[in-house]
mmCIF file of C-alpha atoms and ligand atoms in Angstrom:
data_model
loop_
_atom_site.group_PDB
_atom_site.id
_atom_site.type_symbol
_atom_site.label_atom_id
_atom_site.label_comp_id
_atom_site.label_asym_id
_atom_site.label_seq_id
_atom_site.Cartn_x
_atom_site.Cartn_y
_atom_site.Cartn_z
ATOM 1 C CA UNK A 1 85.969 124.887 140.898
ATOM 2 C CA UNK A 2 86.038 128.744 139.437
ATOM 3 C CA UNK A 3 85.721 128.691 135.908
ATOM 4 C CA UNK A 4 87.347 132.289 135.686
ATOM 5 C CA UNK A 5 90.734 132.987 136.037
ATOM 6 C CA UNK A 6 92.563 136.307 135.575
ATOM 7 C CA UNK A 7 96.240 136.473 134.341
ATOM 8 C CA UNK A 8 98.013 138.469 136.477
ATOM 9 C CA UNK A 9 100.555 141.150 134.653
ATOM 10 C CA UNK A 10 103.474 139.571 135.545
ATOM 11 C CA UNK A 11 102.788 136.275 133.669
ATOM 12 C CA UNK A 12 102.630 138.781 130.599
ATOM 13 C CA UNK A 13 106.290 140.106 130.702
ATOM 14 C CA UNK A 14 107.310 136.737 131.272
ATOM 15 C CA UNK A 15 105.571 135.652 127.857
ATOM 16 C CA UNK A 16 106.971 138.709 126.662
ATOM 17 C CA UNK A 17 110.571 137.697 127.631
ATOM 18 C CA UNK A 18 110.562 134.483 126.246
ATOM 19 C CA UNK A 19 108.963 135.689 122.891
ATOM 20 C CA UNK A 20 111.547 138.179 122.297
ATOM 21 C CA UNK A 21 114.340 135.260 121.403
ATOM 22 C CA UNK A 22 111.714 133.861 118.736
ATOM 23 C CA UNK A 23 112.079 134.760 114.715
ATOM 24 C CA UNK A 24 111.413 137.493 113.809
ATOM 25 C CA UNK A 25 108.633 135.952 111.912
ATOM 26 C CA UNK A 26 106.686 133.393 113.641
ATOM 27 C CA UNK A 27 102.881 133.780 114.437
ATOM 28 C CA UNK A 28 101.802 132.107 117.804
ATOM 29 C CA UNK A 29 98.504 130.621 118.496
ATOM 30 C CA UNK A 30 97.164 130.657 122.481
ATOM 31 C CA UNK A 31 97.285 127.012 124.035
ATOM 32 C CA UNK A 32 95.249 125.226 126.402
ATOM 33 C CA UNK A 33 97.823 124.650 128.772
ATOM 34 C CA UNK A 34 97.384 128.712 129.805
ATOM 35 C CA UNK A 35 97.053 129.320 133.669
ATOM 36 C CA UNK A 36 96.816 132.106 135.594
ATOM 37 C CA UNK A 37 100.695 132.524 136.143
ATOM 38 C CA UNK A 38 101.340 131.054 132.786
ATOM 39 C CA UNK A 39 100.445 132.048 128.908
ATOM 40 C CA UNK A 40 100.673 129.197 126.907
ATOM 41 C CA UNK A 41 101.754 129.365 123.128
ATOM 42 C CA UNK A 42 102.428 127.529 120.218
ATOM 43 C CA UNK A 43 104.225 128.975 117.373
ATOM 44 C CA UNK A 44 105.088 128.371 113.726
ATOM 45 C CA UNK A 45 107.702 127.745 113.231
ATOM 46 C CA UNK A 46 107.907 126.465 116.349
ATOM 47 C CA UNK A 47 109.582 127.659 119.488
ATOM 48 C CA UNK A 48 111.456 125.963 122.528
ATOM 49 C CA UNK A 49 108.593 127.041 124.959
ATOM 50 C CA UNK A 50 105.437 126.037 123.245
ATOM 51 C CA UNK A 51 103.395 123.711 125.086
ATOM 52 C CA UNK A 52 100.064 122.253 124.539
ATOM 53 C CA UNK A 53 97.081 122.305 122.041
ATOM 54 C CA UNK A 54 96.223 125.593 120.313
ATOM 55 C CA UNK A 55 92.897 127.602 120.778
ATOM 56 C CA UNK A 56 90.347 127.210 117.933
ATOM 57 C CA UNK A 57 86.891 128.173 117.469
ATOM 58 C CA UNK A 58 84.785 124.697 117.098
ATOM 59 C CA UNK A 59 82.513 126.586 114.822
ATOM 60 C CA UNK A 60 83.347 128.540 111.679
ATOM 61 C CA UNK A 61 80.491 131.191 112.092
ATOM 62 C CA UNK A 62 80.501 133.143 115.247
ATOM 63 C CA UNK A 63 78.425 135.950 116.757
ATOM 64 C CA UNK A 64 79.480 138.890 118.660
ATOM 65 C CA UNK A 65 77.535 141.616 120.502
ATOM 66 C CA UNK A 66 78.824 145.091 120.922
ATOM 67 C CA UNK A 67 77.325 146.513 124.608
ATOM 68 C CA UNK A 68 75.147 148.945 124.041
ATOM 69 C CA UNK A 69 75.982 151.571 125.910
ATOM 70 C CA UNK A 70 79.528 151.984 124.373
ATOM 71 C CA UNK A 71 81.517 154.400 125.900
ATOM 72 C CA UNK A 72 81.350 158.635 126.380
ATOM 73 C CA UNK A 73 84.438 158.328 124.021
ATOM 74 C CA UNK A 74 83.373 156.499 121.395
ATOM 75 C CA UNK A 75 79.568 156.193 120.536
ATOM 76 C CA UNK A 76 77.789 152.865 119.802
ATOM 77 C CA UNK A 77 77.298 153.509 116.277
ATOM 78 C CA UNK A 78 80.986 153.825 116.104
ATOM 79 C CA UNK A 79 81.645 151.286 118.042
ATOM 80 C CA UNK A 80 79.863 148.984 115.703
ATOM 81 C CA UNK A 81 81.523 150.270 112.597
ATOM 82 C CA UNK A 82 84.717 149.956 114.301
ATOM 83 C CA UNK A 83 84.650 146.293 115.564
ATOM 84 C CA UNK A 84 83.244 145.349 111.915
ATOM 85 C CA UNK A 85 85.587 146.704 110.458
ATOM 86 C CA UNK A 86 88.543 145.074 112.935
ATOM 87 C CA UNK A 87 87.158 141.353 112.253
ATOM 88 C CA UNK A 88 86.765 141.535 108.330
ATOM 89 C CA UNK A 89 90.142 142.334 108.677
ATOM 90 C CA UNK A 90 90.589 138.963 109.992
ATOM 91 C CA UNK A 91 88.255 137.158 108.051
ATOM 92 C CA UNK A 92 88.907 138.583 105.106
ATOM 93 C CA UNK A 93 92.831 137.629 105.084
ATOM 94 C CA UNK A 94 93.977 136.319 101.706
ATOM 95 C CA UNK A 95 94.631 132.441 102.111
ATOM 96 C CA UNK A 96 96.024 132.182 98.616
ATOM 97 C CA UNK A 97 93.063 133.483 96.830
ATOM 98 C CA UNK A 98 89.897 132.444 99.724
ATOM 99 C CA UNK A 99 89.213 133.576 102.773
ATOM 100 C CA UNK A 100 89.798 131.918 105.247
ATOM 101 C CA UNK A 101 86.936 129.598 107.047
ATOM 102 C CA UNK A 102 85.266 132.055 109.503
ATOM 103 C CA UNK A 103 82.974 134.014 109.872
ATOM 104 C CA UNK A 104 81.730 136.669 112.472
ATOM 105 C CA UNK A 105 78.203 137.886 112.709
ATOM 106 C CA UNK A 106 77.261 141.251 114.299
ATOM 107 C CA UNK A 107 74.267 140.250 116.774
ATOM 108 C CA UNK A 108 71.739 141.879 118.601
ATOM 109 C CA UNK A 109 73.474 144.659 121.015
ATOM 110 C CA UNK A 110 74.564 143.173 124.784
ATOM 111 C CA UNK A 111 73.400 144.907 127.837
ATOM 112 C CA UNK A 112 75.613 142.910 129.930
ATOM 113 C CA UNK A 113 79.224 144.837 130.558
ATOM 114 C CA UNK A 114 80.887 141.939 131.868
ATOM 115 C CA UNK A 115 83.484 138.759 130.118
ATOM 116 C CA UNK A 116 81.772 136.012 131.563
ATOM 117 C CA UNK A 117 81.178 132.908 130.343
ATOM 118 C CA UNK A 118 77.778 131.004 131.572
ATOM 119 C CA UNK A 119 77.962 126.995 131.614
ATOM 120 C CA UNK A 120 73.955 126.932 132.630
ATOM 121 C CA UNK A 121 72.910 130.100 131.513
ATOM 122 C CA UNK A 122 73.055 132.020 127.933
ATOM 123 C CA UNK A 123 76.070 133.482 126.373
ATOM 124 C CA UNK A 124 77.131 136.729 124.255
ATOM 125 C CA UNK A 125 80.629 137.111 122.909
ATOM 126 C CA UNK A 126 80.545 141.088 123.884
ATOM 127 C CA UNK A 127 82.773 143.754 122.891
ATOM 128 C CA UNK A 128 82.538 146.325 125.542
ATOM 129 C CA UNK A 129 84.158 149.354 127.246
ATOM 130 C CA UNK A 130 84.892 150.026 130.893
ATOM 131 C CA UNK A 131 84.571 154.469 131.638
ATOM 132 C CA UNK A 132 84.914 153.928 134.768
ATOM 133 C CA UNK A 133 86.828 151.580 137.335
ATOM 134 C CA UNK A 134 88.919 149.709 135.105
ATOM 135 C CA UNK A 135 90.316 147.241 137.967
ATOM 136 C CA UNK A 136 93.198 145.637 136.008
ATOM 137 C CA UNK A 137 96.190 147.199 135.428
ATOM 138 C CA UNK A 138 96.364 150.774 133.766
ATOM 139 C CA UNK A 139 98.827 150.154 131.536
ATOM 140 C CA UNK A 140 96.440 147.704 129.685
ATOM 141 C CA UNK A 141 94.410 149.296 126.855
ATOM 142 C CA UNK A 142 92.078 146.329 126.639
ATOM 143 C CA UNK A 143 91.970 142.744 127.573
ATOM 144 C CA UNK A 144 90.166 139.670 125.717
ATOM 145 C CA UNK A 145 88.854 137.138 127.876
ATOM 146 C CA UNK A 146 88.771 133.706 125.990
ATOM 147 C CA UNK A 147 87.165 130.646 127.922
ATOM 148 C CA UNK A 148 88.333 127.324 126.585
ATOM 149 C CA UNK A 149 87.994 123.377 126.870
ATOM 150 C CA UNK A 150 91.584 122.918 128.828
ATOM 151 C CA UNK A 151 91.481 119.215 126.973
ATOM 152 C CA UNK A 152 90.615 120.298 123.570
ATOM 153 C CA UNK A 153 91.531 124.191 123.222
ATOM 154 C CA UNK A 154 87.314 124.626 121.616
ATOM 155 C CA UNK A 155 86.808 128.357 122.282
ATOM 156 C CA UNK A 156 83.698 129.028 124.041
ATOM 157 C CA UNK A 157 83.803 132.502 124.556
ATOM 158 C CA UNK A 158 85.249 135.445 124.103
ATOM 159 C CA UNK A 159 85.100 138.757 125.708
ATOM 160 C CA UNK A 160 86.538 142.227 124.815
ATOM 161 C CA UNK A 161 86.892 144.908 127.372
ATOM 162 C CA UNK A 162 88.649 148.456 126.114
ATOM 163 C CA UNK A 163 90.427 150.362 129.027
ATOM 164 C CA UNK A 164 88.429 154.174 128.422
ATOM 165 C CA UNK A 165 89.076 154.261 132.365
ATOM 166 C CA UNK A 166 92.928 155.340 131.971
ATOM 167 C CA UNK A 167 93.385 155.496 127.816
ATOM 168 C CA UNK A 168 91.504 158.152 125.412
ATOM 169 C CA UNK A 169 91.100 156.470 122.592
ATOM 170 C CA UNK A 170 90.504 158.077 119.310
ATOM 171 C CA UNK A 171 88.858 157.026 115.650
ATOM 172 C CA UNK A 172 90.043 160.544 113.949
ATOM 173 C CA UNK A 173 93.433 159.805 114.404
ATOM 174 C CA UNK A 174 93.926 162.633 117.191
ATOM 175 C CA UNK A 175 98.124 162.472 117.747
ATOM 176 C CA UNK A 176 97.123 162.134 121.876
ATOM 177 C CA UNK A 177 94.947 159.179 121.486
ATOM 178 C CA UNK A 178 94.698 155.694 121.110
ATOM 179 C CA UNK A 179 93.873 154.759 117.889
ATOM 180 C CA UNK A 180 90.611 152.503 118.935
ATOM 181 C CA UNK A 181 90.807 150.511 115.550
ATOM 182 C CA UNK A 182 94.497 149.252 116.267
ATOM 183 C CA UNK A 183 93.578 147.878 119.387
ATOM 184 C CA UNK A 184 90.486 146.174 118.440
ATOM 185 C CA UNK A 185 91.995 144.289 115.452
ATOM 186 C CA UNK A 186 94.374 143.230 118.331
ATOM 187 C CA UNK A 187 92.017 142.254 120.231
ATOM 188 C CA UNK A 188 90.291 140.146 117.475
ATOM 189 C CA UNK A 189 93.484 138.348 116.532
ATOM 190 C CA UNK A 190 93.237 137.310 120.396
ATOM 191 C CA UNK A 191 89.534 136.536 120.259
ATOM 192 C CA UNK A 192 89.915 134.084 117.221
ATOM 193 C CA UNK A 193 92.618 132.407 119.264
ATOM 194 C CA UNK A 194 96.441 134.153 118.487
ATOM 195 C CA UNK A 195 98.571 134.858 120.790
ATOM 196 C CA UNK A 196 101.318 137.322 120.676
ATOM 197 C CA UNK A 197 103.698 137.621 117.655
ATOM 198 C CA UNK A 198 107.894 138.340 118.049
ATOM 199 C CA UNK A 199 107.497 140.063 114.813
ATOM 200 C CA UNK A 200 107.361 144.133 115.568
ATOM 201 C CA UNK A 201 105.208 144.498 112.553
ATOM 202 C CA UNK A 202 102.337 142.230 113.336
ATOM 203 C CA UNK A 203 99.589 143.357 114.097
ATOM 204 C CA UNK A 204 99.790 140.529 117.154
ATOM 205 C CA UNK A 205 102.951 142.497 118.169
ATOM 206 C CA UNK A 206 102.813 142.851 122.443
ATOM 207 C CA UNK A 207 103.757 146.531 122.041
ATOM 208 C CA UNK A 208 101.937 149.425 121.407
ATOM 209 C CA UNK A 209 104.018 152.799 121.796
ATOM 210 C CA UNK A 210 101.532 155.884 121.199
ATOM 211 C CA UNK A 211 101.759 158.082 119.649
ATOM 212 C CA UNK A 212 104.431 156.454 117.160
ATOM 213 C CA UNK A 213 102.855 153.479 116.574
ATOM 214 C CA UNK A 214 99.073 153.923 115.884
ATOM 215 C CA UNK A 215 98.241 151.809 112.837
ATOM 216 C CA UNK A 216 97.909 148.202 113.693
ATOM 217 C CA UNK A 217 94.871 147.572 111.558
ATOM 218 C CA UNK A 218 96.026 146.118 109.134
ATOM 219 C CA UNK A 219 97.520 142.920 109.147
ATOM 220 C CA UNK A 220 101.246 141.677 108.296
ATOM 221 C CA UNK A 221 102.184 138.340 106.862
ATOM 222 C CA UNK A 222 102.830 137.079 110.054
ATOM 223 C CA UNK A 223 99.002 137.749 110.569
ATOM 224 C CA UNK A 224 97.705 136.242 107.630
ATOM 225 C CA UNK A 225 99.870 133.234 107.960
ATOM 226 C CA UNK A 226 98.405 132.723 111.277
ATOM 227 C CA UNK A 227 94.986 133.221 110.565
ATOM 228 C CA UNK A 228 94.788 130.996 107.308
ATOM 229 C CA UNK A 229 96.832 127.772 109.051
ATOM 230 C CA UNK A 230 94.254 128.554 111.751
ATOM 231 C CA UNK A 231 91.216 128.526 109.711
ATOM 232 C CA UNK A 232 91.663 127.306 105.915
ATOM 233 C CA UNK A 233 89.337 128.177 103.612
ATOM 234 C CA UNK A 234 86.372 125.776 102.885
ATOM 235 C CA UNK A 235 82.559 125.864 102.518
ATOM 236 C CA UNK A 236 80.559 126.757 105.524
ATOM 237 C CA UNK A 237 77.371 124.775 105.112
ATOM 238 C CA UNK A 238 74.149 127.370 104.774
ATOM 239 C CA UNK A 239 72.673 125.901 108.622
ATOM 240 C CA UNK A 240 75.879 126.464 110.056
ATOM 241 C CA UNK A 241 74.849 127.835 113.478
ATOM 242 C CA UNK A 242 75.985 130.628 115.428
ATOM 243 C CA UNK A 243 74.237 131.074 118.085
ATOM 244 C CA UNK A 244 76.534 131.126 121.129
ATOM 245 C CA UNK A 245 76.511 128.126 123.551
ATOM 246 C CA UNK A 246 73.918 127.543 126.065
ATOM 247 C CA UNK A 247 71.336 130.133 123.097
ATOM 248 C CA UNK A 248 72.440 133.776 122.978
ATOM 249 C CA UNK A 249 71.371 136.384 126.132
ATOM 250 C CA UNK A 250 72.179 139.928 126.022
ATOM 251 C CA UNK A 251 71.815 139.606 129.738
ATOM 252 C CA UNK A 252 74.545 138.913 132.263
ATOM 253 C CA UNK A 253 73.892 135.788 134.054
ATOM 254 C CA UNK A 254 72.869 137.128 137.726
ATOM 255 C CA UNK A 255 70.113 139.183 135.706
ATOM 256 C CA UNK A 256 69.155 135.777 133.732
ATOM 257 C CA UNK A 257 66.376 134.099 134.905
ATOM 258 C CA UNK A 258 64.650 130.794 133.575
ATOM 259 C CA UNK A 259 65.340 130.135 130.332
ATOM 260 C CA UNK A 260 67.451 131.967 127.702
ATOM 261 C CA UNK A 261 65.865 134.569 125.915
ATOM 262 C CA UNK A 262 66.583 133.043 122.480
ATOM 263 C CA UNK A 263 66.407 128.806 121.955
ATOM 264 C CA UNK A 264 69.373 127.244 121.916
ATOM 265 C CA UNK A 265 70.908 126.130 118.527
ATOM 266 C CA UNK A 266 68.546 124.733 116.291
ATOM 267 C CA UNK A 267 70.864 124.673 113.004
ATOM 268 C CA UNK A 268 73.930 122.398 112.869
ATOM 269 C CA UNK A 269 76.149 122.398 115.588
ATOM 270 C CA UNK A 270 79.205 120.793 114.022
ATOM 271 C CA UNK A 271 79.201 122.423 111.108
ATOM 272 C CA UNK A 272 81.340 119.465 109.497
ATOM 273 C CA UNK A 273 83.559 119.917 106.669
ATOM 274 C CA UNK A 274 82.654 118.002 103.521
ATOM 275 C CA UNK A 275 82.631 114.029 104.025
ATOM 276 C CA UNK A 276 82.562 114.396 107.947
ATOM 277 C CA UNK A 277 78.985 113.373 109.700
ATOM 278 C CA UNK A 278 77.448 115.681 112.646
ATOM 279 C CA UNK A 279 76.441 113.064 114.997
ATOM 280 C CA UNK A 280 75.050 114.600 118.485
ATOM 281 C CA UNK A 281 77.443 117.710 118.328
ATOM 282 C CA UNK A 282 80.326 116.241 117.227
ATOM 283 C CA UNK A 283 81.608 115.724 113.767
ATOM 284 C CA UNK A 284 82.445 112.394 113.414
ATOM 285 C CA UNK A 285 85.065 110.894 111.128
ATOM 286 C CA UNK A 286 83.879 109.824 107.663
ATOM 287 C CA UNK A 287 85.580 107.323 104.826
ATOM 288 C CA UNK A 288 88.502 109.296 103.811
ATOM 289 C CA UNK A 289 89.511 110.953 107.053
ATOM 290 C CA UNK A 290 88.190 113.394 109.130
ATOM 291 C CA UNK A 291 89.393 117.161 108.710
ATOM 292 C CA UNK A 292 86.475 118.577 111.463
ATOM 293 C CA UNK A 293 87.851 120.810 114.372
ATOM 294 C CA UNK A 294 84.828 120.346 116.503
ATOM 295 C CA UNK A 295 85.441 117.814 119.565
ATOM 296 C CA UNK A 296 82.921 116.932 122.353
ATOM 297 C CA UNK A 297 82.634 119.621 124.778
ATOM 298 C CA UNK A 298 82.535 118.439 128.678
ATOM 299 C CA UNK A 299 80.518 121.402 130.527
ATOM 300 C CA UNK A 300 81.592 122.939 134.360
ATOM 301 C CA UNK A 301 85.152 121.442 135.225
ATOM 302 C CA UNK A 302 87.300 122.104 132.118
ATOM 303 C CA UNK A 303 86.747 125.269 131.409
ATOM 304 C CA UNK A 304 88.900 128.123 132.428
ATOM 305 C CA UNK A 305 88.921 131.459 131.274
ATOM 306 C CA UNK A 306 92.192 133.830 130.189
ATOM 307 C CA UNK A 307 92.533 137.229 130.597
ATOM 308 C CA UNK A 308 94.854 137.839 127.653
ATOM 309 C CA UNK A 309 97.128 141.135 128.099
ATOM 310 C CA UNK A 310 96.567 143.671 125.671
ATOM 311 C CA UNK A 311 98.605 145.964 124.053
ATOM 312 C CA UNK A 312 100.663 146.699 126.611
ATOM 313 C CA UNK A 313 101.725 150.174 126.556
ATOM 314 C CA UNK A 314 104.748 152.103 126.980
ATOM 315 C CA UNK A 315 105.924 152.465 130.522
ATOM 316 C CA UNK A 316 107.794 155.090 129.814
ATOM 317 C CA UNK A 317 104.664 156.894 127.656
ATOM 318 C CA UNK A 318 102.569 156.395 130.724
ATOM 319 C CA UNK A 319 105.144 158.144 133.046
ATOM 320 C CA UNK A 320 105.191 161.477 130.862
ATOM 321 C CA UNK A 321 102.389 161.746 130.573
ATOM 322 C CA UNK A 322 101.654 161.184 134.771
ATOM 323 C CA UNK A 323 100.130 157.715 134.531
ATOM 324 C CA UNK A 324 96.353 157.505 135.010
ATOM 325 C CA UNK A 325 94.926 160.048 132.390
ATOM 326 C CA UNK A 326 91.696 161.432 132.006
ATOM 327 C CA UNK A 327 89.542 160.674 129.033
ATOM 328 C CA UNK A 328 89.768 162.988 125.752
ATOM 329 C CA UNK A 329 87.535 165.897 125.110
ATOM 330 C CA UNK A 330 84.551 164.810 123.246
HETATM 331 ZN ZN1 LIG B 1 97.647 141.287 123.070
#
């Protein structure tokens, strides 16, 4: 069975469609019932087509690797400063006073360009940009691969790939370019497990019309709603782990060989919230009720991965300006 699926544009506008009927103000988290033809959702409040269990990161402390070779647009250095700066704005949402209960980790740089996810070999979560031969479609500015449990909706993985192939993107706020910080907040909404938002504000909107919408950084109430019910605040325990399954490579699997270059985890794997017991992986209910997000995690069959559309951007931009485009001056 492939455990790597690719969501074909179509599926997209259809999600698109049915969103557009939604309130105005409703944040929608990815669900595990997501195939290739299909983008699963559920919203809050909640809407007629939502269907299955919601994404979620087991784990509240995750690391991510930006690939070291960046792009000719954008160096690595600010690439880096970039990406950090799109997932505090995530993690540091105001859940009525806290943060909310995640936390991502810059880790050592990824030489592998590729969203794969490795059930027998190590693992990065990379963040990384295609210059040339972008082979989805152009109108995408960047897509966020996210392999999940289908029974559970435990992230993974979760891969970012930026379109440089067709988009320039910018960090100065050049009026022809994409602004690369919008998209990558996007794109982190989607890696911590949102899906698209109705509301034209969010920063999880499905549109992206350069050049008059360029600031997506920063994030609406829709967003924060969504990430706080997603992740309330609590305590992450000091040996929370976050080493990514299967021990952390910055190697794609083909150039893998014997073990992974770092152990696998050695801290705790549950991470349990207070009263819950870690017992093999798993946090198991305690006396009081269990609040823990972690669930067992079956390896090979299960696990699919989704090519989540990005920003999708306007058709009618694209057209003016003749479609494919070459890259920005440096
Ligand atoms: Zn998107």
């Amino acid at each position: 069975m492939s455990t790597k699926r690719t969501l074909p544009f179509a599926g997209v506008i259809g999600l698109l469609g049915m969103l557009a009927a939604a309130p105005a103000h409703a944040y929608c988290r990815t669900s595990n019932t997501t195939t290739p033809t299909f983008e699963g959702h559920v919203c809050t409040p909640s809407h007629k087509d939502d269907s299955g269990l919601p994404l979620f990161w087991g784990m509240p402390r995750i690391t991510y690797s930006v690939q070291m070779d960046a792009s000719k647009d954008v160096p690595f250095d600010t690439a880096r400063l970039a990406v950090r700066t799109a997932f505090d704005a995530w993690t540091s949402a105001d859940c009525e006073g806290q943060p909310p209960r995640l936390e991502l980790i810059e880790g050592a740089p990824a030489l592998c360009a590729l969203d794969e996810y490795n059930k027998d070999r190590g693992n990065a979560n990379i963040i990384f940009f295609v210059d040339e031969g972008w082979s989805d479609d152009t109108s995408k500015l960047a897509i966020t691969t996210v392999t999940f449990d289908v029974n559970s909706g435990e992230i993974y993985d979760a891969d970012m790939a930026l379109n440089t192939t067709d988009w320039p993107f910018t960090t100065d706020g050049a009026p022809d370019g994409i602004d690369l910080l919008s998209v990558l907040t996007h794109e982190a909404g989607h890696f911590v497990g949102l899906s698209h938002s109705p509301d034209p504000e969010a920063t999880m909107t499905a549109h992206y019309h350069p050049p008059e919408q360029l600031d997506l950084s920063s994030l609406a109430e829709d967003d924060r709603a969504g990430i706080c019910a997603m992740y309330p605040p609590g305590p992450i325990a000091d040996g929370c782990d976050a080493t990514p399954r299967h021990g952390f490579s910055s190697l794609c699997a083909e150039d893998q060989s014997g073990p992974v270059l770092d152990a696998p985890p050695t801290g705790e794997r549950c991470c349990c919230l207070e009263g819950d017991v870690c017992v093999d992986g798993v946090c198991v209910e305690a006396p009081g009720g269990c609040a823990c997000t972690t669930s067992p995690a079956p390896l090979g069959p299960g696990v699919v991965a989704l090519h989540l559309a990005a920003l999708v951007a306007s058709l009618l931009r694209r057209r003016a300006t003749g479609g494919r485009r070459a890259p920005a001056p440096a």
